[in-house]
XYZ file of C-alpha atoms in Angstrom:
581
model
C 1.966 -44.496 -23.042
C -0.399 -43.107 -20.131
C 0.119 -40.791 -17.991
C -1.410 -38.710 -14.497
C -1.551 -35.248 -15.275
C -2.223 -33.449 -11.777
C -2.412 -34.516 -8.016
C -3.258 -31.869 -5.690
C -3.709 -32.760 -1.590
C -5.404 -29.811 0.417
C -7.774 -29.783 3.184
C -10.106 -27.403 1.814
C -10.269 -24.759 -1.076
C -8.127 -22.593 1.492
C -5.138 -24.363 0.957
C -2.455 -24.731 -1.846
C -3.317 -26.544 -4.796
C -0.004 -28.223 -6.171
C -0.159 -30.409 -9.752
C 2.880 -32.601 -10.686
C 3.617 -34.350 -13.754
C 4.406 -38.190 -14.122
C 7.672 -39.639 -13.866
C 7.096 -41.033 -17.302
C 6.062 -37.757 -19.160
C 9.176 -37.385 -20.449
C 13.054 -39.153 -20.516
C 15.464 -37.629 -17.894
C 17.391 -36.029 -20.602
C 14.091 -34.273 -21.901
C 13.685 -33.066 -18.051
C 17.028 -31.593 -18.332
C 15.392 -28.697 -20.448
C 11.747 -28.702 -19.577
C 10.657 -25.544 -17.738
C 9.662 -25.402 -14.244
C 11.344 -28.244 -13.539
C 13.966 -29.261 -10.355
C 15.775 -32.841 -11.302
C 17.218 -33.357 -7.574
C 12.948 -32.676 -6.608
C 10.786 -33.163 -9.295
C 9.762 -36.039 -11.667
C 7.850 -33.658 -13.810
C 6.670 -30.037 -13.922
C 5.217 -28.122 -10.246
C 2.622 -25.531 -11.192
C 0.653 -23.871 -8.858
C -1.985 -21.184 -9.617
C -3.612 -20.219 -6.477
C -7.237 -18.579 -6.985
C -8.436 -14.992 -5.317
C -11.551 -13.910 -3.403
C -13.031 -10.649 -3.953
C -12.472 -8.818 -0.669
C -15.818 -6.380 -1.123
C -18.956 -7.072 -2.743
C -18.774 -2.865 -4.021
C -16.272 -1.924 -6.191
C -14.573 1.334 -5.931
C -16.311 4.601 -7.613
C -12.994 4.960 -9.545
C -11.577 2.287 -12.094
C -7.815 1.051 -11.475
C -6.771 0.674 -8.250
C -3.265 1.583 -8.552
C -2.045 1.272 -5.021
C -2.800 -0.762 -1.652
C -1.920 -0.496 1.864
C -2.601 -2.103 5.457
C -2.253 -0.938 8.627
C -3.161 -2.938 11.646
C -6.821 -4.185 10.696
C -7.254 -0.630 8.265
C -6.842 -1.204 4.308
C -6.124 1.411 2.032
C -6.485 1.745 -1.894
C -5.849 4.600 -4.391
C -7.739 4.068 -7.408
C -8.183 7.160 -10.516
C -7.864 10.467 -8.689
C -8.929 9.315 -4.961
C -7.892 7.476 -1.984
C -9.815 5.083 0.434
C -9.485 3.843 3.918
C -11.765 0.297 4.009
C -14.045 -0.017 1.190
C -16.082 2.601 1.115
C -16.030 6.302 0.116
C -12.918 8.765 -0.549
C -11.669 10.184 2.154
C -9.357 12.302 -0.434
C -10.069 13.386 -4.000
C -8.275 15.440 -6.297
C -5.044 13.439 -6.602
C -3.244 13.408 -9.601
C -3.891 9.714 -10.562
C -0.243 8.978 -10.041
C 0.410 5.603 -8.119
C 1.164 6.054 -4.540
C 3.906 5.154 -1.817
C 2.589 4.047 1.404
C 4.571 3.605 4.491
C 3.481 2.606 7.913
C 5.297 4.802 10.859
C 5.010 4.813 14.583
C 6.298 8.110 16.245
C 7.662 6.283 19.705
C 4.609 8.164 21.304
C 1.896 5.658 20.525
C 0.622 6.989 17.456
C 0.686 5.284 14.539
C 0.135 6.341 10.952
C 0.250 5.669 7.251
C 2.407 8.154 5.409
C 1.014 9.025 1.912
C 2.701 10.661 -0.997
C 3.055 10.276 -4.422
C -0.697 11.788 -5.451
C 0.590 15.541 -5.658
C -0.381 15.691 -1.706
C 1.487 14.430 1.287
C -0.903 12.968 3.758
C -0.907 10.867 6.671
C -4.095 8.355 8.285
C -4.348 6.852 11.776
C -7.191 4.807 10.724
C -9.713 7.619 11.528
C -7.905 11.019 10.855
C -6.151 11.920 7.350
C -4.275 14.814 8.164
C -1.546 16.602 6.303
C 2.039 15.313 6.361
C 4.134 18.017 8.035
C 2.802 21.486 9.426
C 2.886 24.624 7.964
C 4.400 27.463 9.671
C 2.053 30.359 11.097
C 1.337 32.859 8.231
C 0.862 35.866 10.853
C 3.477 38.115 12.469
C 2.999 38.530 16.032
C 1.908 41.937 17.030
C 3.800 43.441 20.374
C 2.933 46.472 22.548
C 3.943 47.422 25.839
C 1.862 46.217 28.969
C 1.936 46.984 32.752
C 4.482 46.540 35.101
C 6.521 43.037 35.053
C 9.806 41.509 35.105
C 11.226 42.154 31.385
C 13.836 44.578 30.905
C 15.099 44.430 27.413
C 14.780 45.032 23.570
C 12.871 41.718 22.986
C 11.013 40.274 19.615
C 9.082 37.177 19.174
C 8.385 34.192 16.918
C 5.397 31.810 17.217
C 5.152 27.926 16.079
C 1.900 25.809 15.949
C 1.935 22.602 17.657
C 0.219 18.986 17.462
C 0.346 18.064 21.199
C -0.631 14.789 20.654
C 2.328 13.877 18.365
C 4.411 16.473 19.884
C 5.258 17.956 16.153
C 6.316 21.387 15.933
C 6.301 23.709 12.837
C 8.813 26.078 12.009
C 8.387 29.556 13.199
C 6.492 32.716 12.003
C 8.212 35.675 11.033
C 9.510 37.639 13.812
C 7.742 40.448 15.541
C 9.300 44.087 15.720
C 11.089 44.449 18.351
C 10.061 46.377 21.452
C 12.000 48.054 24.292
C 10.435 47.717 27.829
C 11.956 48.357 31.462
C 10.367 46.628 34.082
C 7.399 45.792 32.114
C 4.832 42.945 30.762
C 4.577 42.575 26.785
C 1.248 42.075 25.041
C 1.172 39.960 22.128
C -1.726 39.732 19.675
C -2.870 38.807 16.238
C -1.957 35.034 16.509
C -4.410 33.592 14.466
C -5.671 29.833 14.534
C -4.632 27.323 12.376
C -6.713 25.870 9.816
C -4.923 22.823 9.682
C -7.415 20.255 12.638
C -4.004 18.287 13.665
C -2.986 21.471 15.124
C -4.311 22.428 18.624
C -1.590 24.436 20.374
C 0.619 27.538 19.755
C 3.926 28.186 21.230
C 6.100 31.611 21.713
C 9.583 32.126 21.714
C 11.502 35.172 22.576
C 15.051 36.844 22.104
C 16.554 40.020 23.196
C 19.735 41.870 22.634
C 21.798 39.662 25.426
C 20.946 36.292 23.587
C 21.233 34.875 20.072
C 18.740 32.500 19.929
C 14.983 32.256 20.575
C 13.616 30.654 23.518
C 10.696 29.291 24.554
C 8.354 31.534 26.576
C 4.614 29.812 26.641
C 2.358 27.155 25.108
C -1.225 28.555 24.472
C -4.388 26.611 23.166
C -4.609 27.323 19.563
C -7.879 29.040 19.659
C -6.084 31.718 21.754
C -4.913 34.865 20.132
C -3.207 36.787 22.366
C -0.923 36.401 25.595
C 1.033 38.636 28.042
C 4.622 37.631 28.755
C 5.818 38.451 32.009
C 8.722 35.797 31.825
C 12.357 36.906 33.054
C 15.337 36.123 30.523
C 16.721 33.423 33.067
C 13.549 31.547 33.162
C 13.339 31.280 29.607
C 13.147 27.758 28.210
C 14.593 25.745 24.953
C 15.273 27.197 22.150
C 13.328 27.429 18.933
C 13.405 24.888 15.828
C 13.969 26.517 12.711
C 14.711 22.974 10.632
C 11.256 21.498 11.199
C 10.511 22.112 7.292
C 7.648 20.430 5.552
C 8.438 17.027 3.353
C 7.761 19.140 0.228
C 6.481 16.879 -3.025
C 7.836 13.837 -2.977
C 6.641 10.413 -4.791
C 8.780 7.956 -2.875
C 9.056 6.971 0.810
C 10.861 4.292 2.272
C 12.698 3.284 6.331
C 13.302 3.558 8.549
C 17.201 3.630 8.275
C 19.464 4.772 10.644
C 16.149 5.897 12.528
C 15.200 8.083 9.795
C 12.804 7.906 7.012
C 14.046 8.587 3.374
C 12.202 10.199 0.176
C 12.432 10.934 -3.354
C 10.117 13.084 -5.418
C 9.700 15.609 -8.201
C 13.578 16.695 -8.388
C 14.000 12.918 -9.420
C 18.294 12.757 -8.531
C 17.509 14.131 -4.964
C 17.437 11.868 -2.108
C 16.081 13.199 0.730
C 15.755 12.221 5.034
C 13.560 13.361 8.091
C 15.323 14.228 11.140
C 16.007 10.913 13.525
C 13.825 10.216 16.204
C 14.647 11.722 19.323
C 13.596 12.965 22.932
C 10.126 11.235 22.051
C 9.329 14.160 19.376
C 7.793 13.023 16.083
C 10.270 13.533 13.388
C 9.185 11.371 10.556
C 7.476 14.918 9.700
C 10.699 17.189 9.912
C 12.628 17.259 6.605
C 15.355 20.329 6.906
C 15.878 21.686 3.223
C 19.842 20.807 3.724
C 19.256 16.815 4.177
C 19.527 16.512 0.493
C 22.063 14.147 -1.603
C 22.659 13.880 -5.096
C 22.257 10.438 -6.835
C 23.184 9.420 -10.123
C 22.097 11.624 -12.824
C 18.985 13.281 -14.252
C 18.807 10.515 -16.817
C 19.874 8.001 -13.964
C 16.696 8.869 -11.963
C 15.527 7.520 -8.783
C 13.358 4.954 -9.310
C 12.403 3.055 -5.717
C 14.264 2.885 -2.379
C 14.760 0.094 -0.516
C 15.752 -0.654 3.477
C 17.733 -3.546 3.044
C 20.938 -5.024 3.915
C 21.201 -2.999 7.194
C 21.356 0.307 4.845
C 19.080 2.520 2.392
C 19.190 0.833 -1.454
C 18.919 3.487 -4.373
C 17.526 1.559 -7.684
C 17.683 3.966 -10.379
C 17.173 3.681 -14.091
C 20.229 2.412 -15.235
C 22.194 1.556 -11.819
C 21.815 0.629 -7.614
C 23.306 2.702 -5.215
C 23.901 2.516 -1.221
C 23.763 5.123 1.096
C 27.280 5.722 3.363
C 27.411 6.695 6.485
C 25.129 6.667 9.819
C 24.250 10.879 10.433
C 23.196 13.529 8.077
C 27.054 14.567 8.627
C 28.453 11.443 7.104
C 25.774 10.066 4.454
C 27.295 9.815 0.921
C 26.319 8.025 -2.046
C 28.133 4.798 -2.893
C 27.879 3.140 -6.676
C 27.613 -0.782 -6.610
C 28.643 -2.929 -9.111
C 24.976 -2.939 -10.578
C 24.782 -2.303 -13.803
C 21.105 -3.153 -14.894
C 18.731 -0.577 -13.464
C 14.978 -1.165 -11.989
C 12.386 -0.791 -14.416
C 9.655 -0.068 -12.645
C 8.748 1.343 -8.997
C 7.989 -1.220 -6.879
C 8.843 -3.685 -9.258
C 11.242 -5.559 -7.143
C 10.560 -8.529 -4.220
C 13.132 -9.547 -1.186
C 13.927 -13.157 -2.168
C 16.826 -15.527 0.082
C 19.613 -14.398 -2.814
C 18.699 -10.674 -2.399
C 16.114 -8.330 -4.165
C 14.774 -9.997 -7.259
C 13.508 -7.020 -9.441
C 12.462 -6.305 -13.360
C 15.062 -4.855 -15.644
C 14.710 -4.261 -19.287
C 15.981 -7.241 -20.821
C 15.471 -9.793 -18.302
C 15.086 -10.960 -14.311
C 17.816 -9.895 -11.745
C 19.105 -10.190 -8.380
C 20.883 -7.791 -6.317
C 22.871 -9.417 -3.737
C 23.994 -5.728 -2.064
C 26.822 -5.270 -3.821
C 25.894 -6.378 -7.465
C 23.353 -7.511 -10.138
C 23.198 -11.037 -11.046
C 20.823 -12.339 -14.307
C 18.485 -15.118 -12.844
C 15.721 -17.442 -14.726
C 17.318 -17.361 -18.500
C 14.614 -19.271 -19.546
C 12.095 -16.128 -19.237
C 14.132 -14.283 -20.694
C 12.709 -14.639 -24.273
C 9.709 -12.956 -22.905
C 11.571 -9.664 -22.854
C 11.833 -10.229 -26.617
C 8.286 -10.688 -27.291
C 8.440 -14.161 -27.423
C 5.950 -16.511 -25.254
C 7.569 -19.268 -23.157
C 5.653 -22.502 -22.270
C 2.326 -20.752 -22.576
C 3.559 -17.502 -20.498
C 2.739 -14.605 -22.542
C 5.358 -11.846 -23.523
C 5.876 -8.966 -21.561
C 5.007 -5.547 -22.950
C 8.174 -3.667 -22.600
C 6.577 0.011 -24.049
C 4.445 -0.468 -20.882
C 7.275 -1.840 -18.283
C 7.413 0.705 -15.841
C 3.348 -0.723 -14.876
C 4.928 -3.725 -13.515
C 4.717 -4.537 -9.804
C 6.111 -7.324 -7.708
C 6.106 -8.616 -4.181
C 6.726 -12.246 -2.485
C 4.584 -14.978 -0.440
C 6.246 -17.575 1.304
C 8.446 -19.488 -1.847
C 7.196 -17.599 -4.355
C 7.566 -13.900 -5.918
C 4.683 -12.762 -7.999
C 4.914 -10.201 -10.729
C 2.425 -8.801 -12.286
C 2.867 -7.186 -15.873
C 1.059 -5.986 -19.111
C 1.281 -8.742 -21.516
C 1.565 -8.569 -25.417
C 0.505 -5.577 -26.686
C -1.863 -4.752 -23.680
C -1.471 -1.547 -21.855
C -2.328 -2.239 -18.303
C -1.305 -4.787 -16.308
C -3.340 -8.214 -17.317
C -1.258 -11.010 -16.217
C 0.868 -12.318 -13.124
C 4.075 -14.311 -13.333
C 4.329 -16.635 -10.404
C 8.196 -17.396 -9.713
C 9.509 -19.780 -7.388
C 12.695 -18.004 -5.522
C 14.987 -20.863 -5.499
C 13.997 -23.377 -8.592
C 13.620 -22.814 -11.874
C 9.385 -22.768 -11.645
C 7.182 -20.166 -12.835
C 3.555 -19.882 -13.937
C 1.216 -17.524 -15.524
C -1.798 -16.477 -13.687
C -4.719 -14.552 -15.329
C -5.219 -11.670 -12.912
C -5.467 -8.297 -14.213
C -3.538 -6.820 -10.722
C -2.850 -3.155 -11.451
C -1.417 -3.390 -7.931
C -0.058 -6.282 -6.154
C 0.782 -6.016 -2.072
C 1.718 -8.208 0.356
C -0.046 -7.409 3.629
C 2.696 -6.836 6.488
C 0.812 -7.864 9.649
C -2.097 -10.960 7.737
C 0.647 -12.062 5.363
C -2.080 -12.168 2.831
C -1.277 -11.596 -0.737
C -3.851 -8.902 -2.123
C -4.173 -7.143 -5.852
C -6.379 -4.292 -7.086
C -7.954 -4.689 -10.639
C -9.181 -2.025 -13.456
C -12.404 -2.462 -12.247
C -12.502 -0.791 -8.915
C -12.203 -4.245 -6.787
C -9.925 -5.476 -4.580
C -9.020 -9.312 -4.270
C -7.330 -11.383 -1.763
C -5.206 -14.626 -2.986
C -6.122 -17.226 -0.543
C -5.605 -20.655 -2.765
C -8.922 -21.952 -3.527
C -11.282 -20.178 -1.323
C -14.352 -20.049 -0.281
C -16.204 -16.900 -1.740
C -13.758 -16.872 -4.566
C -14.249 -16.224 -8.174
C -12.488 -17.990 -11.226
C -10.712 -20.017 -9.243
C -7.947 -21.408 -11.879
C -5.277 -24.166 -11.452
C -3.007 -24.973 -14.048
C -0.714 -27.876 -15.093
C 1.835 -26.910 -17.464
C 2.539 -30.148 -18.924
C 6.437 -30.758 -20.021
C 6.908 -28.581 -22.747
C 10.857 -28.434 -23.320
C 13.221 -26.620 -25.298
C 16.883 -27.529 -26.475
C 19.819 -25.340 -24.484
C 20.293 -22.842 -27.443
C 16.606 -21.749 -27.079
C 15.960 -22.607 -31.098
C 13.019 -24.639 -31.067
C 10.623 -25.790 -28.833
C 9.134 -29.161 -28.239
C 5.596 -30.140 -27.237
C 3.439 -33.255 -26.332
C 0.432 -33.853 -27.346
C -1.883 -35.162 -24.483
C -4.942 -37.072 -24.962
C -7.410 -36.534 -22.221
C -9.436 -39.609 -20.935
C -10.823 -39.698 -17.401
C -10.701 -36.944 -14.308
C -10.227 -38.381 -10.784
C -11.707 -36.179 -8.666
C -12.390 -36.363 -4.311
C -14.762 -33.631 -3.316
C -17.182 -31.821 -1.077
C -19.428 -28.952 -2.546
C -21.451 -28.901 0.725
C -24.911 -28.875 -1.184
C -24.233 -25.669 -3.853
C -23.209 -25.885 -7.130
C -19.316 -26.179 -8.328
C -18.111 -25.508 -11.614
C -15.288 -27.539 -13.081
C -13.820 -26.241 -16.697
C -11.497 -28.149 -18.179
C -9.702 -26.264 -20.602
C -6.746 -27.506 -23.805
C -4.769 -24.527 -24.689
C -7.021 -21.629 -23.650
C -10.445 -23.472 -24.765
C -12.887 -25.183 -22.894
C -13.095 -28.923 -23.820
C -15.372 -30.022 -21.038
C -17.476 -28.607 -18.339
C -18.698 -30.357 -15.314
C -21.199 -29.912 -12.622
C -20.679 -31.212 -9.499
C -23.226 -31.471 -6.645
C -22.997 -33.070 -3.439
C -23.098 -33.078 0.486
C -20.531 -34.959 1.908
C -17.083 -36.163 0.861
C -17.664 -38.266 -2.570
C -14.614 -39.689 -4.960
C -15.773 -40.409 -8.122
C -14.665 -40.216 -11.814
C -15.652 -38.366 -14.816
C -15.085 -39.292 -18.481
C -13.594 -37.035 -21.418
C -15.213 -36.672 -24.745
C -13.248 -38.890 -27.202
C -10.478 -36.710 -28.861
C -10.171 -34.773 -26.134
C -6.371 -33.112 -26.627
C -4.175 -30.697 -25.688
C -0.711 -29.400 -25.071
C -1.028 -27.326 -21.595
C -4.048 -28.425 -19.650
C -5.687 -25.951 -16.912
C -8.756 -26.773 -14.747
C -11.008 -24.089 -13.520
C -13.190 -24.294 -10.680
C -15.815 -21.580 -9.960
C -18.244 -21.967 -7.144
C -21.291 -19.642 -5.840
C -19.977 -16.775 -3.488
C -20.757 -17.592 -0.226
C -20.536 -21.385 0.155
C -17.961 -23.264 1.447
C -16.191 -26.184 -1.083
C -13.843 -28.972 0.015
C -11.585 -30.051 -2.577
C -9.434 -32.869 -1.251
C -7.953 -34.680 -4.361
C -7.679 -34.314 -8.705
C -5.881 -36.633 -11.006
C -6.430 -36.180 -14.791
C -5.192 -39.234 -16.759
C -4.198 -38.625 -20.332
C -2.171 -40.627 -23.321
C 0.805 -39.550 -24.372
C 0.448 -38.356 -28.147
C 2.483 -37.295 -30.705
C 5.470 -34.736 -30.568
C 4.616 -30.957 -31.930
C 7.114 -28.678 -32.653
C 6.951 -24.986 -31.951
């Protein structure tokens, strides 16, 4: 019996490759148990494996790109103990080497920032300036002295705050000054030293006296000014001082906005925290009152991630999933869901039409807002150290390193396989069909850029790649055709069909450059073809005698900087014997 393995139709290497198995490859009964098959839509196995291209010719000066982010045209990377903007020199060094949580935040005043936590410092970046997240209160205590004749007649004391006039963010106040009693006098303030924080450009001065219980606004001065003379009558004082603009403190996870707030978790791993709500044109994403916290789970059932979904905040922990109920700080409370499978890794989830798909310790699940539902039973042996249809098992000892995201109809799971201690495989899973393909990407981090809708990943050598299908400037572009392995319903044994490869039909244009086509059977190269033409060409290529295998892979490699056009590919084969596995 003969058949055709694979057919693709793309306009160029920037398209997507679809490889289909033939209808006569397996019987309908066999197809019922074949991996990656949907009987209502496919006549055989459908397997898509996009390629990738390097985003920069130069690697970062740290290996292990563990974190990625993007805001507008600015890309961010965390690698080793450094943080990078673009692909240039590090803009922050001395981090602790842990993965970062990056969140884009607009403060309502045309100031857009990326907040960065998890590396031991809480930071923000606007594409030009890297600054601390939050603002420390002044370390000085203002000195006071009686001045000349004026309008103040009372016993007074003062507090001072720092301010960023661009964002409107204001720090907590300094310690209170000494009391000073005057009658029809001015009051001279001194000793108000400038901040060392470059985002601070103003100071705000507040005063109280024995007739009122709050400190109220007196004046705003430049941060460089260290003295001020107060002659404001008590009836002309402004708004009262805010004393809960606390700095965020040590956090490792950020999410939001939800209920007009950002939420975080961190070093104390079962505490959920949140900032002030945005209001009155003030930047509140940097104000994290110390009392704004709730305990979630337990010290064993710790917070793994935070997800803004289902119109609420979802809190996946090591053993259970929780939800935040209420809409204000006064009404917030933690509700346990019926989800009793914990999230195994930070960013080990992706949104799908059915809910949040995530990786657990024993399989893949979907959290639908109320409960967890197991999915992809055919892939469950991967969590028991078994290979499934050529897909390598997951190293559960390193499962916390797994990362997941989604693009289009697919979820991408980056994981360490076998005995690997870092991510060396990516599992590409169809969201609604029982289809999965393994990709040989060393994706320490994997990230869907929100604006460009582009999938990127960072590897172990300090390079960042863009997943584009088979693209110009790409390296190691690989397309795989999984050819109808089947298993019985109890997973007791696996049957394989041997394929004897005969010919390749290819429709292509290399635009005058060399393109290499390498055909691999079960991981080993059986034939390499060098293609070079200038103008669209359809041709037939022959395999050597006895070119045989079970899983066939077509791998394309092209010269950097050259555009290649691949219009169609068909591999012809004859079915051989059945092999038990």
